[in-house]
């Protein structure tokens, strides 16, 4: 089902809560704003966040003649979304599954969803280097245009886990597009003093050590946090924010790399 | 609950199912004889082993959260230090069940230590006289090493941690878990079923994206019959060190942990403010409670420790 997808981008991080889903959704929204056709697949089965962030929690998946039809954010069907969240009856329902069941579900997501022609498929993953990741990698081996973006926060506790994820990418042969540092500094809205709550510079330092490109630092911006649940792009709502600059830059990097690659 | 082996044929009914070894899918499976003999549906012998091994551990507490990065490991380490300092006569053990992303060795400041294997089992690493730690982090050669394991292998590791670590006499065993409601969590709860799990402390942050996953974790506890001791809200408020104004960095748009607790019938144990120094202490492995005993986070934490102790002690008497 992925033959008509031009480019697959995996959003990875060994660590949880660093903003994988925020980066995934904002990246997909930014790509959509730039006029691309985008798919967003959420393979975090135990904690799907994408439906909530994009304000699609009440939507349902339909079965079409060619497979599962993703939920579309807009009428033009520019951004299609697939997540296990759409299959749960109640938003509080827990998915208490061991590995083999998760593997089967992800295989279905990768094989049975009818994405139609896509410029980009963004895949949001859970933290770790386990079942979900191994399954995704195994199934994407045949897809030529596939690369990973790693998300981290600046503190060493997070960097430590992201280093493991880099090893994972190297072992499985997925090219790393680069590292994004999230939550790097907080600018106090009252006095404009910038506090590095979770330290700073860790992402850049990691990128240097691991010899992968550094794609930018996203500040800790409560305005962006508040966009969660609305499904709007930061580049549209907050065009002057640093967050938007990073995502605009990221899209430029992505389009260049796909053009060079093809 | 699934108990289908990783290499099982398609449509395997599961080793514990009534149809094990008898379903049509079982024909040709190399394990068919074992399954049909009923040997596979017997309870795992490890459960009894773990019960014996942990018979000298009074209270076993799981630290859970559906969401990642909310501070499970930070809260675990703070509770460990808090319990150990509160009463120097008690012994506290911390087991890091996060196989793919072990953080405890760093947070507790014992990175690079070695675990030793003796006749009585693996001896944990001692952070201080009455606080010990076991983590897969000690078994990795380099910090870059990734543990790329599927479920069954992770379960095996947790089983070993529970059955082969020589904790000695412990008052509290805190088990730090990875995010989610999957293999590690199911295994920990199942393996501890005979050893009696005291309960779970659930950690969250105030924003809805986190609460969404934490509600799932509370439901997980309900499904498996794990008692929820209470919920700790982490990263709740940020006080600017320059102007002392308060900001909600992770806005509690849906009422935060307090509202969720009321809705789900859980108890809120307390809220820890977002303190940049706490993040620094975790990175460098220093004891935050000892370094900054009078900070708002330390005060809140001591209060949380008192509540947990009260719940544990009232339950055992």
mmCIF file of N, CA and C in Angstrom, chain A residues 14-18 21 44 46-49 52-53 57 88 90-103 127-131 134-135 138 154-157 160-161 163-165 167-168 171-172 183 186 188-191 193 195-199 220 222 225-226 228, chain B residues 2 4-6 67-69 100-103 106-107 111 140 142-151 154-155 179-183 186-187 190 208-209 212-213 215-216 219-220 223-224 235 238 240-243 245 247-251 253 263-264 274 276 279-280 282-283:
data_model
loop_
_atom_site.group_PDB
_atom_site.id
_atom_site.type_symbol
_atom_site.label_atom_id
_atom_site.label_comp_id
_atom_site.label_asym_id
_atom_site.label_seq_id
_atom_site.Cartn_x
_atom_site.Cartn_y
_atom_site.Cartn_z
ATOM 1 N N UNK A 14 14.207 7.858 21.746
ATOM 2 C CA UNK A 14 14.217 6.814 22.754
ATOM 3 C C UNK A 14 13.378 7.206 23.953
ATOM 4 N N UNK A 15 13.286 8.506 24.171
ATOM 5 C CA UNK A 15 12.675 9.034 25.390
ATOM 6 C C UNK A 15 11.202 9.378 25.153
ATOM 7 N N UNK A 16 10.393 9.273 26.180
ATOM 8 C CA UNK A 16 8.987 9.661 26.067
ATOM 9 C C UNK A 16 8.782 11.109 26.467
ATOM 10 N N UNK A 17 7.681 11.671 26.009
ATOM 11 C CA UNK A 17 7.298 13.018 26.438
ATOM 12 C C UNK A 17 8.212 14.122 25.981
ATOM 13 N N UNK A 18 9.002 13.889 24.924
ATOM 14 C CA UNK A 18 9.884 14.943 24.446
ATOM 15 C C UNK A 18 9.224 15.763 23.346
ATOM 16 N N UNK A 21 4.928 13.571 19.220
ATOM 17 C CA UNK A 21 3.618 13.767 18.602
ATOM 18 C C UNK A 21 3.420 15.220 18.215
ATOM 19 N N UNK A 44 1.805 4.707 17.972
ATOM 20 C CA UNK A 44 1.819 4.599 19.429
ATOM 21 C C UNK A 44 0.473 4.009 19.846
ATOM 22 N N UNK A 46 -0.351 2.256 22.723
ATOM 23 C CA UNK A 46 -0.771 2.346 24.129
ATOM 24 C C UNK A 46 -1.071 3.781 24.536
ATOM 25 N N UNK A 47 -0.551 4.734 23.808
ATOM 26 C CA UNK A 47 -0.811 6.133 24.161
ATOM 27 C C UNK A 47 -0.943 7.001 22.926
ATOM 28 N N UNK A 48 -1.996 6.790 22.131
ATOM 29 C CA UNK A 48 -2.142 7.595 20.913
ATOM 30 C C UNK A 48 -2.518 9.036 21.252
ATOM 31 N N UNK A 49 -1.723 9.984 20.765
ATOM 32 C CA UNK A 49 -1.987 11.389 21.089
ATOM 33 C C UNK A 49 -2.456 12.183 19.876
ATOM 34 N N UNK A 52 -6.173 13.533 19.522
ATOM 35 C CA UNK A 52 -6.484 14.664 20.402
ATOM 36 C C UNK A 52 -5.823 15.938 19.902
ATOM 37 N N UNK A 53 -4.541 15.861 19.565
ATOM 38 C CA UNK A 53 -3.815 17.071 19.164
ATOM 39 C C UNK A 53 -4.461 17.709 17.938
ATOM 40 N N UNK A 57 -10.891 13.592 17.698
ATOM 41 C CA UNK A 57 -11.194 12.456 18.574
ATOM 42 C C UNK A 57 -12.521 11.781 18.295
ATOM 43 N N UNK A 88 -10.974 3.142 19.179
ATOM 44 C CA UNK A 88 -11.382 2.906 20.567
ATOM 45 C C UNK A 88 -12.758 3.508 20.800
ATOM 46 N N UNK A 90 -14.066 4.401 23.715
ATOM 47 C CA UNK A 90 -14.038 5.452 24.713
ATOM 48 C C UNK A 90 -12.626 5.994 24.770
ATOM 49 N N UNK A 91 -12.476 7.294 24.915
ATOM 50 C CA UNK A 91 -11.114 7.853 24.874
ATOM 51 C C UNK A 91 -10.264 7.413 26.062
ATOM 52 N N UNK A 92 -10.904 6.917 27.128
ATOM 53 C CA UNK A 92 -10.129 6.460 28.280
ATOM 54 C C UNK A 92 -9.742 4.985 28.179
ATOM 55 N N UNK A 93 -10.227 4.289 27.146
ATOM 56 C CA UNK A 93 -9.952 2.857 27.030
ATOM 57 C C UNK A 93 -8.451 2.590 26.927
ATOM 58 N N UNK A 94 -7.995 1.632 27.720
ATOM 59 C CA UNK A 94 -6.577 1.263 27.676
ATOM 60 C C UNK A 94 -6.389 0.130 26.679
ATOM 61 N N UNK A 95 -5.291 0.173 25.948
ATOM 62 C CA UNK A 95 -4.937 -0.911 25.042
ATOM 63 C C UNK A 95 -3.860 -1.731 25.747
ATOM 64 N N UNK A 96 -4.293 -2.785 26.433
ATOM 65 C CA UNK A 96 -3.344 -3.587 27.220
ATOM 66 C C UNK A 96 -2.924 -4.780 26.376
ATOM 67 N N UNK A 97 -1.936 -4.565 25.527
ATOM 68 C CA UNK A 97 -1.498 -5.587 24.584
ATOM 69 C C UNK A 97 -0.032 -5.874 24.750
ATOM 70 N N UNK A 98 0.311 -7.134 24.550
ATOM 71 C CA UNK A 98 1.715 -7.490 24.473
ATOM 72 C C UNK A 98 2.184 -7.338 23.022
ATOM 73 N N UNK A 99 3.483 -7.558 22.834
ATOM 74 C CA UNK A 99 4.121 -7.325 21.546
ATOM 75 C C UNK A 99 3.443 -7.903 20.310
ATOM 76 N N UNK A 100 3.170 -9.221 20.268
ATOM 77 C CA UNK A 100 2.667 -9.800 19.024
ATOM 78 C C UNK A 100 1.388 -9.127 18.513
ATOM 79 N N UNK A 101 0.528 -8.740 19.434
ATOM 80 C CA UNK A 101 -0.716 -8.098 19.024
ATOM 81 C C UNK A 101 -0.441 -6.699 18.476
ATOM 82 N N UNK A 102 0.506 -6.014 19.116
ATOM 83 C CA UNK A 102 0.861 -4.682 18.622
ATOM 84 C C UNK A 102 1.453 -4.790 17.226
ATOM 85 N N UNK A 103 2.312 -5.809 17.047
ATOM 86 C CA UNK A 103 2.943 -6.023 15.749
ATOM 87 C C UNK A 103 1.894 -6.219 14.659
ATOM 88 N N UNK A 127 7.847 5.841 22.562
ATOM 89 C CA UNK A 127 9.243 5.823 23.004
ATOM 90 C C UNK A 127 9.805 4.404 23.021
ATOM 91 N N UNK A 128 11.115 4.294 22.922
ATOM 92 C CA UNK A 128 11.740 2.982 23.074
ATOM 93 C C UNK A 128 12.352 2.453 21.791
ATOM 94 N N UNK A 129 12.850 1.232 21.894
ATOM 95 C CA UNK A 129 13.451 0.554 20.740
ATOM 96 C C UNK A 129 12.954 -0.883 20.770
ATOM 97 N N UNK A 130 11.641 -1.044 20.695
ATOM 98 C CA UNK A 130 11.106 -2.388 20.899
ATOM 99 C C UNK A 130 10.135 -2.781 19.795
ATOM 100 N N UNK A 131 9.115 -3.535 20.158
ATOM 101 C CA UNK A 131 8.223 -4.140 19.153
ATOM 102 C C UNK A 131 7.777 -3.194 18.047
ATOM 103 N N UNK A 134 10.707 -2.146 15.755
ATOM 104 C CA UNK A 134 11.256 -3.229 14.950
ATOM 105 C C UNK A 134 10.284 -3.541 13.815
ATOM 106 N N UNK A 135 8.983 -3.591 14.151
ATOM 107 C CA UNK A 135 7.986 -3.913 13.131
ATOM 108 C C UNK A 135 7.970 -2.865 12.027
ATOM 109 N N UNK A 138 11.041 -3.258 9.844
ATOM 110 C CA UNK A 138 11.001 -4.444 8.993
ATOM 111 C C UNK A 138 10.103 -4.230 7.786
ATOM 112 N N UNK A 154 16.727 18.904 25.955
ATOM 113 C CA UNK A 154 18.156 19.170 26.172
ATOM 114 C C UNK A 154 18.805 18.424 27.332
ATOM 115 N N UNK A 155 18.043 17.940 28.296
ATOM 116 C CA UNK A 155 18.710 17.403 29.480
ATOM 117 C C UNK A 155 19.312 16.027 29.217
ATOM 118 N N UNK A 156 20.319 15.714 30.013
ATOM 119 C CA UNK A 156 21.113 14.515 29.735
ATOM 120 C C UNK A 156 20.316 13.229 29.878
ATOM 121 N N UNK A 157 19.333 13.243 30.776
ATOM 122 C CA UNK A 157 18.525 12.033 30.954
ATOM 123 C C UNK A 157 17.859 11.662 29.630
ATOM 124 N N UNK A 160 20.556 10.621 26.799
ATOM 125 C CA UNK A 160 21.039 9.264 26.993
ATOM 126 C C UNK A 160 20.189 8.248 26.229
ATOM 127 N N UNK A 161 18.869 8.429 26.282
ATOM 128 C CA UNK A 161 17.984 7.496 25.581
ATOM 129 C C UNK A 161 18.018 7.721 24.079
ATOM 130 N N UNK A 163 20.548 8.602 22.347
ATOM 131 C CA UNK A 163 21.759 7.959 21.826
ATOM 132 C C UNK A 163 21.486 6.507 21.464
ATOM 133 N N UNK A 164 20.667 5.866 22.296
ATOM 134 C CA UNK A 164 20.309 4.475 22.005
ATOM 135 C C UNK A 164 19.504 4.395 20.711
ATOM 136 N N UNK A 165 18.652 5.387 20.501
ATOM 137 C CA UNK A 165 17.836 5.377 19.293
ATOM 138 C C UNK A 165 18.718 5.574 18.055
ATOM 139 N N UNK A 167 21.754 4.481 17.745
ATOM 140 C CA UNK A 167 22.318 3.147 17.517
ATOM 141 C C UNK A 167 21.305 2.259 16.806
ATOM 142 N N UNK A 168 20.060 2.368 17.237
ATOM 143 C CA UNK A 168 18.990 1.577 16.619
ATOM 144 C C UNK A 168 18.895 1.897 15.120
ATOM 145 N N UNK A 171 21.860 0.445 13.284
ATOM 146 C CA UNK A 171 21.798 -1.014 13.165
ATOM 147 C C UNK A 171 20.786 -1.447 12.122
ATOM 148 N N UNK A 172 19.669 -0.726 12.030
ATOM 149 C CA UNK A 172 18.630 -1.136 11.105
ATOM 150 C C UNK A 172 18.785 -0.459 9.752
ATOM 151 N N UNK A 183 11.719 21.925 23.663
ATOM 152 C CA UNK A 183 11.663 22.468 25.040
ATOM 153 C C UNK A 183 12.999 23.053 25.461
ATOM 154 N N UNK A 186 12.699 28.596 28.140
ATOM 155 C CA UNK A 186 11.376 29.162 28.394
ATOM 156 C C UNK A 186 11.517 30.651 28.619
ATOM 157 N N UNK A 188 10.018 33.878 29.967
ATOM 158 C CA UNK A 188 8.969 34.279 30.906
ATOM 159 C C UNK A 188 8.098 35.344 30.251
ATOM 160 N N UNK A 189 6.789 35.146 30.219
ATOM 161 C CA UNK A 189 5.934 36.123 29.542
ATOM 162 C C UNK A 189 5.920 37.478 30.256
ATOM 163 N N UNK A 190 6.284 37.516 31.537
ATOM 164 C CA UNK A 190 6.249 38.777 32.275
ATOM 165 C C UNK A 190 7.534 39.577 32.066
ATOM 166 N N UNK A 191 8.685 38.944 32.253
ATOM 167 C CA UNK A 191 9.922 39.725 32.237
ATOM 168 C C UNK A 191 10.835 39.351 31.086
ATOM 169 N N UNK A 193 12.720 37.051 30.664
ATOM 170 C CA UNK A 193 13.936 36.325 31.030
ATOM 171 C C UNK A 193 13.822 34.895 30.491
ATOM 172 N N UNK A 195 14.714 31.122 30.745
ATOM 173 C CA UNK A 195 15.245 30.114 31.652
ATOM 174 C C UNK A 195 15.371 28.797 30.907
ATOM 175 N N UNK A 196 16.519 28.167 31.010
ATOM 176 C CA UNK A 196 16.695 26.856 30.396
ATOM 177 C C UNK A 196 16.269 25.800 31.410
ATOM 178 N N UNK A 197 14.961 25.539 31.421
ATOM 179 C CA UNK A 197 14.421 24.650 32.459
ATOM 180 C C UNK A 197 15.066 23.276 32.383
ATOM 181 N N UNK A 198 15.139 22.753 31.175
ATOM 182 C CA UNK A 198 15.752 21.433 31.016
ATOM 183 C C UNK A 198 17.152 21.596 30.422
ATOM 184 N N UNK A 199 17.913 22.527 30.939
ATOM 185 C CA UNK A 199 19.259 22.788 30.424
ATOM 186 C C UNK A 199 19.184 23.203 28.941
ATOM 187 N N UNK A 220 10.407 26.273 24.526
ATOM 188 C CA UNK A 220 9.268 25.834 25.341
ATOM 189 C C UNK A 220 8.250 26.966 25.270
ATOM 190 N N UNK A 222 4.363 28.019 25.617
ATOM 191 C CA UNK A 222 3.015 27.589 25.994
ATOM 192 C C UNK A 222 1.978 27.889 24.905
ATOM 193 N N UNK A 225 1.906 24.866 22.947
ATOM 194 C CA UNK A 225 1.242 23.835 23.740
ATOM 195 C C UNK A 225 -0.267 23.969 23.667
ATOM 196 N N UNK A 226 -0.735 25.208 23.644
ATOM 197 C CA UNK A 226 -2.186 25.426 23.615
ATOM 198 C C UNK A 226 -2.795 25.093 22.256
ATOM 199 N N UNK A 228 -2.333 22.382 20.806
ATOM 200 C CA UNK A 228 -2.731 20.979 20.897
ATOM 201 C C UNK A 228 -4.221 20.930 21.207
ATOM 202 N N UNK B 2 -2.923 -11.454 26.099
ATOM 203 C CA UNK B 2 -2.391 -12.357 25.101
ATOM 204 C C UNK B 2 -1.202 -13.112 25.663
ATOM 205 N N UNK B 4 0.459 -15.236 23.337
ATOM 206 C CA UNK B 4 0.872 -15.868 22.098
ATOM 207 C C UNK B 4 2.380 -15.686 21.947
ATOM 208 N N UNK B 5 3.111 -16.783 21.783
ATOM 209 C CA UNK B 5 4.558 -16.625 21.637
ATOM 210 C C UNK B 5 4.897 -15.848 20.376
ATOM 211 N N UNK B 6 6.079 -15.286 20.380
ATOM 212 C CA UNK B 6 6.496 -14.413 19.293
ATOM 213 C C UNK B 6 6.560 -15.145 17.955
ATOM 214 N N UNK B 67 2.060 7.981 30.002
ATOM 215 C CA UNK B 67 2.792 8.950 29.191
ATOM 216 C C UNK B 67 4.285 8.880 29.486
ATOM 217 N N UNK B 68 5.101 9.155 28.497
ATOM 218 C CA UNK B 68 6.535 9.210 28.728
ATOM 219 C C UNK B 68 6.980 10.608 29.101
ATOM 220 N N UNK B 69 8.140 10.694 29.744
ATOM 221 C CA UNK B 69 8.742 11.986 30.026
ATOM 222 C C UNK B 69 7.996 12.850 31.015
ATOM 223 N N UNK B 100 14.334 -0.459 27.636
ATOM 224 C CA UNK B 100 14.866 0.239 26.453
ATOM 225 C C UNK B 100 15.429 1.615 26.774
ATOM 226 N N UNK B 101 15.009 2.211 27.863
ATOM 227 C CA UNK B 101 15.513 3.545 28.199
ATOM 228 C C UNK B 101 15.749 3.700 29.689
ATOM 229 N N UNK B 102 16.733 2.951 30.226
ATOM 230 C CA UNK B 102 16.962 3.008 31.675
ATOM 231 C C UNK B 102 17.549 4.363 32.090
ATOM 232 N N UNK B 103 16.893 5.039 33.019
ATOM 233 C CA UNK B 103 17.373 6.358 33.451
ATOM 234 C C UNK B 103 17.872 6.362 34.886
ATOM 235 N N UNK B 106 21.614 7.111 35.995
ATOM 236 C CA UNK B 106 22.022 8.511 35.939
ATOM 237 C C UNK B 106 21.349 9.328 37.045
ATOM 238 N N UNK B 107 20.033 9.162 37.171
ATOM 239 C CA UNK B 107 19.287 10.000 38.109
ATOM 240 C C UNK B 107 19.758 9.767 39.552
ATOM 241 N N UNK B 111 26.036 5.871 37.699
ATOM 242 C CA UNK B 111 26.357 5.406 36.358
ATOM 243 C C UNK B 111 27.709 4.724 36.343
ATOM 244 N N UNK B 140 24.927 -2.769 30.380
ATOM 245 C CA UNK B 140 25.285 -2.362 29.028
ATOM 246 C C UNK B 140 26.735 -1.904 28.981
ATOM 247 N N UNK B 142 28.203 0.207 26.764
ATOM 248 C CA UNK B 142 28.387 1.618 26.464
ATOM 249 C C UNK B 142 27.040 2.322 26.528
ATOM 250 N N UNK B 143 27.039 3.631 26.857
ATOM 251 C CA UNK B 143 25.760 4.333 26.900
ATOM 252 C C UNK B 143 25.073 4.403 25.535
ATOM 253 N N UNK B 144 25.798 4.139 24.474
ATOM 254 C CA UNK B 144 25.176 4.146 23.151
ATOM 255 C C UNK B 144 24.458 2.839 22.842
ATOM 256 N N UNK B 145 24.748 1.800 23.614
ATOM 257 C CA UNK B 145 24.159 0.497 23.321
ATOM 258 C C UNK B 145 22.641 0.561 23.395
ATOM 259 N N UNK B 146 21.999 0.106 22.325
ATOM 260 C CA UNK B 146 20.541 0.069 22.335
ATOM 261 C C UNK B 146 20.086 -1.344 22.662
ATOM 262 N N UNK B 147 19.015 -1.450 23.425
ATOM 263 C CA UNK B 147 18.440 -2.754 23.728
ATOM 264 C C UNK B 147 17.270 -2.932 22.769
ATOM 265 N N UNK B 148 17.540 -3.563 21.633
ATOM 266 C CA UNK B 148 16.504 -3.702 20.605
ATOM 267 C C UNK B 148 15.850 -5.065 20.792
ATOM 268 N N UNK B 149 14.902 -5.106 21.689
ATOM 269 C CA UNK B 149 14.276 -6.373 22.063
ATOM 270 C C UNK B 149 12.777 -6.281 21.883
ATOM 271 N N UNK B 150 12.207 -7.390 21.436
ATOM 272 C CA UNK B 150 10.755 -7.494 21.452
ATOM 273 C C UNK B 150 10.300 -7.937 22.836
ATOM 274 N N UNK B 151 8.962 -7.971 23.006
ATOM 275 C CA UNK B 151 8.371 -8.252 24.309
ATOM 276 C C UNK B 151 8.923 -9.437 25.086
ATOM 277 N N UNK B 154 12.160 -8.846 26.810
ATOM 278 C CA UNK B 154 12.050 -7.875 27.899
ATOM 279 C C UNK B 154 11.418 -8.535 29.129
ATOM 280 N N UNK B 155 10.395 -9.384 28.858
ATOM 281 C CA UNK B 155 9.749 -10.066 29.978
ATOM 282 C C UNK B 155 10.721 -10.960 30.722
ATOM 283 N N UNK B 179 6.937 4.027 29.764
ATOM 284 C CA UNK B 179 5.576 4.467 29.450
ATOM 285 C C UNK B 179 4.780 3.367 28.749
ATOM 286 N N UNK B 180 3.468 3.437 28.853
ATOM 287 C CA UNK B 180 2.611 2.500 28.125
ATOM 288 C C UNK B 180 1.856 1.539 29.018
ATOM 289 N N UNK B 181 1.160 0.617 28.381
ATOM 290 C CA UNK B 181 0.379 -0.405 29.092
ATOM 291 C C UNK B 181 0.636 -1.716 28.369
ATOM 292 N N UNK B 182 1.897 -2.125 28.337
ATOM 293 C CA UNK B 182 2.208 -3.276 27.500
ATOM 294 C C UNK B 182 3.056 -4.308 28.240
ATOM 295 N N UNK B 183 3.962 -4.941 27.530
ATOM 296 C CA UNK B 183 4.690 -6.089 28.084
ATOM 297 C C UNK B 183 5.266 -5.875 29.479
ATOM 298 N N UNK B 186 2.467 -5.539 32.150
ATOM 299 C CA UNK B 186 1.738 -6.785 32.364
ATOM 300 C C UNK B 186 2.616 -7.788 33.089
ATOM 301 N N UNK B 187 3.876 -7.900 32.654
ATOM 302 C CA UNK B 187 4.762 -8.883 33.269
ATOM 303 C C UNK B 187 5.001 -8.563 34.727
ATOM 304 N N UNK B 190 1.950 -9.471 36.657
ATOM 305 C CA UNK B 190 1.708 -10.913 36.737
ATOM 306 C C UNK B 190 2.746 -11.619 37.592
ATOM 307 N N UNK B 208 -3.507 18.124 28.875
ATOM 308 C CA UNK B 208 -4.448 17.082 28.467
ATOM 309 C C UNK B 208 -3.771 15.946 27.697
ATOM 310 N N UNK B 209 -2.769 16.264 26.878
ATOM 311 C CA UNK B 209 -2.093 15.191 26.106
ATOM 312 C C UNK B 209 -1.558 14.121 27.050
ATOM 313 N N UNK B 212 -4.595 12.241 29.027
ATOM 314 C CA UNK B 212 -5.247 11.283 28.142
ATOM 315 C C UNK B 212 -4.635 9.893 28.300
ATOM 316 N N UNK B 213 -3.312 9.830 28.314
ATOM 317 C CA UNK B 213 -2.635 8.543 28.450
ATOM 318 C C UNK B 213 -2.688 8.035 29.885
ATOM 319 N N UNK B 215 -5.107 8.431 32.021
ATOM 320 C CA UNK B 215 -6.410 7.808 32.257
ATOM 321 C C UNK B 215 -6.382 6.353 31.812
ATOM 322 N N UNK B 216 -5.700 6.097 30.701
ATOM 323 C CA UNK B 216 -5.582 4.718 30.221
ATOM 324 C C UNK B 216 -4.834 3.869 31.245
ATOM 325 N N UNK B 219 -7.027 2.946 34.016
ATOM 326 C CA UNK B 219 -7.910 1.862 33.617
ATOM 327 C C UNK B 219 -7.174 0.527 33.597
ATOM 328 N N UNK B 220 -5.921 0.569 33.199
ATOM 329 C CA UNK B 220 -5.071 -0.623 33.228
ATOM 330 C C UNK B 220 -5.018 -1.179 34.650
ATOM 331 N N UNK B 223 -8.296 -2.813 35.462
ATOM 332 C CA UNK B 223 -8.451 -4.100 34.776
ATOM 333 C C UNK B 223 -7.662 -5.206 35.465
ATOM 334 N N UNK B 224 -6.446 -4.874 35.929
ATOM 335 C CA UNK B 224 -5.577 -5.896 36.499
ATOM 336 C C UNK B 224 -5.688 -5.978 38.012
ATOM 337 N N UNK B 235 5.717 18.827 37.281
ATOM 338 C CA UNK B 235 5.866 19.984 36.384
ATOM 339 C C UNK B 235 4.631 20.884 36.394
ATOM 340 N N UNK B 238 5.597 26.882 37.023
ATOM 341 C CA UNK B 238 6.979 27.324 36.912
ATOM 342 C C UNK B 238 7.076 28.721 37.498
ATOM 343 N N UNK B 240 9.309 31.931 37.752
ATOM 344 C CA UNK B 240 10.451 32.540 37.076
ATOM 345 C C UNK B 240 11.484 32.966 38.116
ATOM 346 N N UNK B 241 12.728 32.527 37.968
ATOM 347 C CA UNK B 241 13.734 32.875 38.976
ATOM 348 C C UNK B 241 14.052 34.375 38.967
ATOM 349 N N UNK B 242 13.701 35.069 37.927
ATOM 350 C CA UNK B 242 14.012 36.482 37.811
ATOM 351 C C UNK B 242 12.931 37.353 38.443
ATOM 352 N N UNK B 243 11.680 37.132 38.081
ATOM 353 C CA UNK B 243 10.624 38.043 38.533
ATOM 354 C C UNK B 243 9.610 37.364 39.437
ATOM 355 N N UNK B 245 7.252 35.543 38.856
ATOM 356 C CA UNK B 245 5.883 35.371 38.363
ATOM 357 C C UNK B 245 5.680 33.894 38.019
ATOM 358 N N UNK B 247 4.138 30.794 35.870
ATOM 359 C CA UNK B 247 3.635 30.481 34.535
ATOM 360 C C UNK B 247 3.233 29.016 34.495
ATOM 361 N N UNK B 248 2.191 28.746 33.733
ATOM 362 C CA UNK B 248 1.809 27.365 33.463
ATOM 363 C C UNK B 248 2.443 26.987 32.145
ATOM 364 N N UNK B 249 3.546 26.244 32.213
ATOM 365 C CA UNK B 249 4.221 25.897 30.960
ATOM 366 C C UNK B 249 3.463 24.808 30.229
ATOM 367 N N UNK B 250 2.962 23.855 30.999
ATOM 368 C CA UNK B 250 2.132 22.811 30.412
ATOM 369 C C UNK B 250 0.706 23.073 30.873
ATOM 370 N N UNK B 251 -0.041 23.910 30.140
ATOM 371 C CA UNK B 251 -1.310 24.425 30.652
ATOM 372 C C UNK B 251 -2.325 23.317 30.933
ATOM 373 N N UNK B 253 -5.419 22.737 30.620
ATOM 374 C CA UNK B 253 -6.635 23.233 29.972
ATOM 375 C C UNK B 253 -7.878 22.468 30.399
ATOM 376 N N UNK B 263 -12.579 12.797 38.563
ATOM 377 C CA UNK B 263 -13.357 12.107 37.540
ATOM 378 C C UNK B 263 -13.138 10.593 37.607
ATOM 379 N N UNK B 264 -11.874 10.179 37.865
ATOM 380 C CA UNK B 264 -11.553 8.759 37.822
ATOM 381 C C UNK B 264 -11.591 8.120 39.215
ATOM 382 N N UNK B 274 7.672 22.843 38.692
ATOM 383 C CA UNK B 274 8.749 22.663 37.726
ATOM 384 C C UNK B 274 9.951 23.466 38.207
ATOM 385 N N UNK B 276 13.951 24.103 37.593
ATOM 386 C CA UNK B 276 15.107 23.792 36.746
ATOM 387 C C UNK B 276 16.231 23.111 37.524
ATOM 388 N N UNK B 279 15.856 19.391 37.547
ATOM 389 C CA UNK B 279 16.330 18.767 36.309
ATOM 390 C C UNK B 279 17.856 18.637 36.322
ATOM 391 N N UNK B 280 18.536 19.665 36.826
ATOM 392 C CA UNK B 280 20.013 19.618 36.903
ATOM 393 C C UNK B 280 20.465 18.513 37.848
ATOM 394 N N UNK B 282 18.938 15.809 38.581
ATOM 395 C CA UNK B 282 18.716 14.503 37.967
ATOM 396 C C UNK B 282 19.824 14.205 36.965
ATOM 397 N N UNK B 283 20.217 15.216 36.192
ATOM 398 C CA UNK B 283 21.261 15.000 35.195
ATOM 399 C C UNK B 283 22.585 14.623 35.838
#
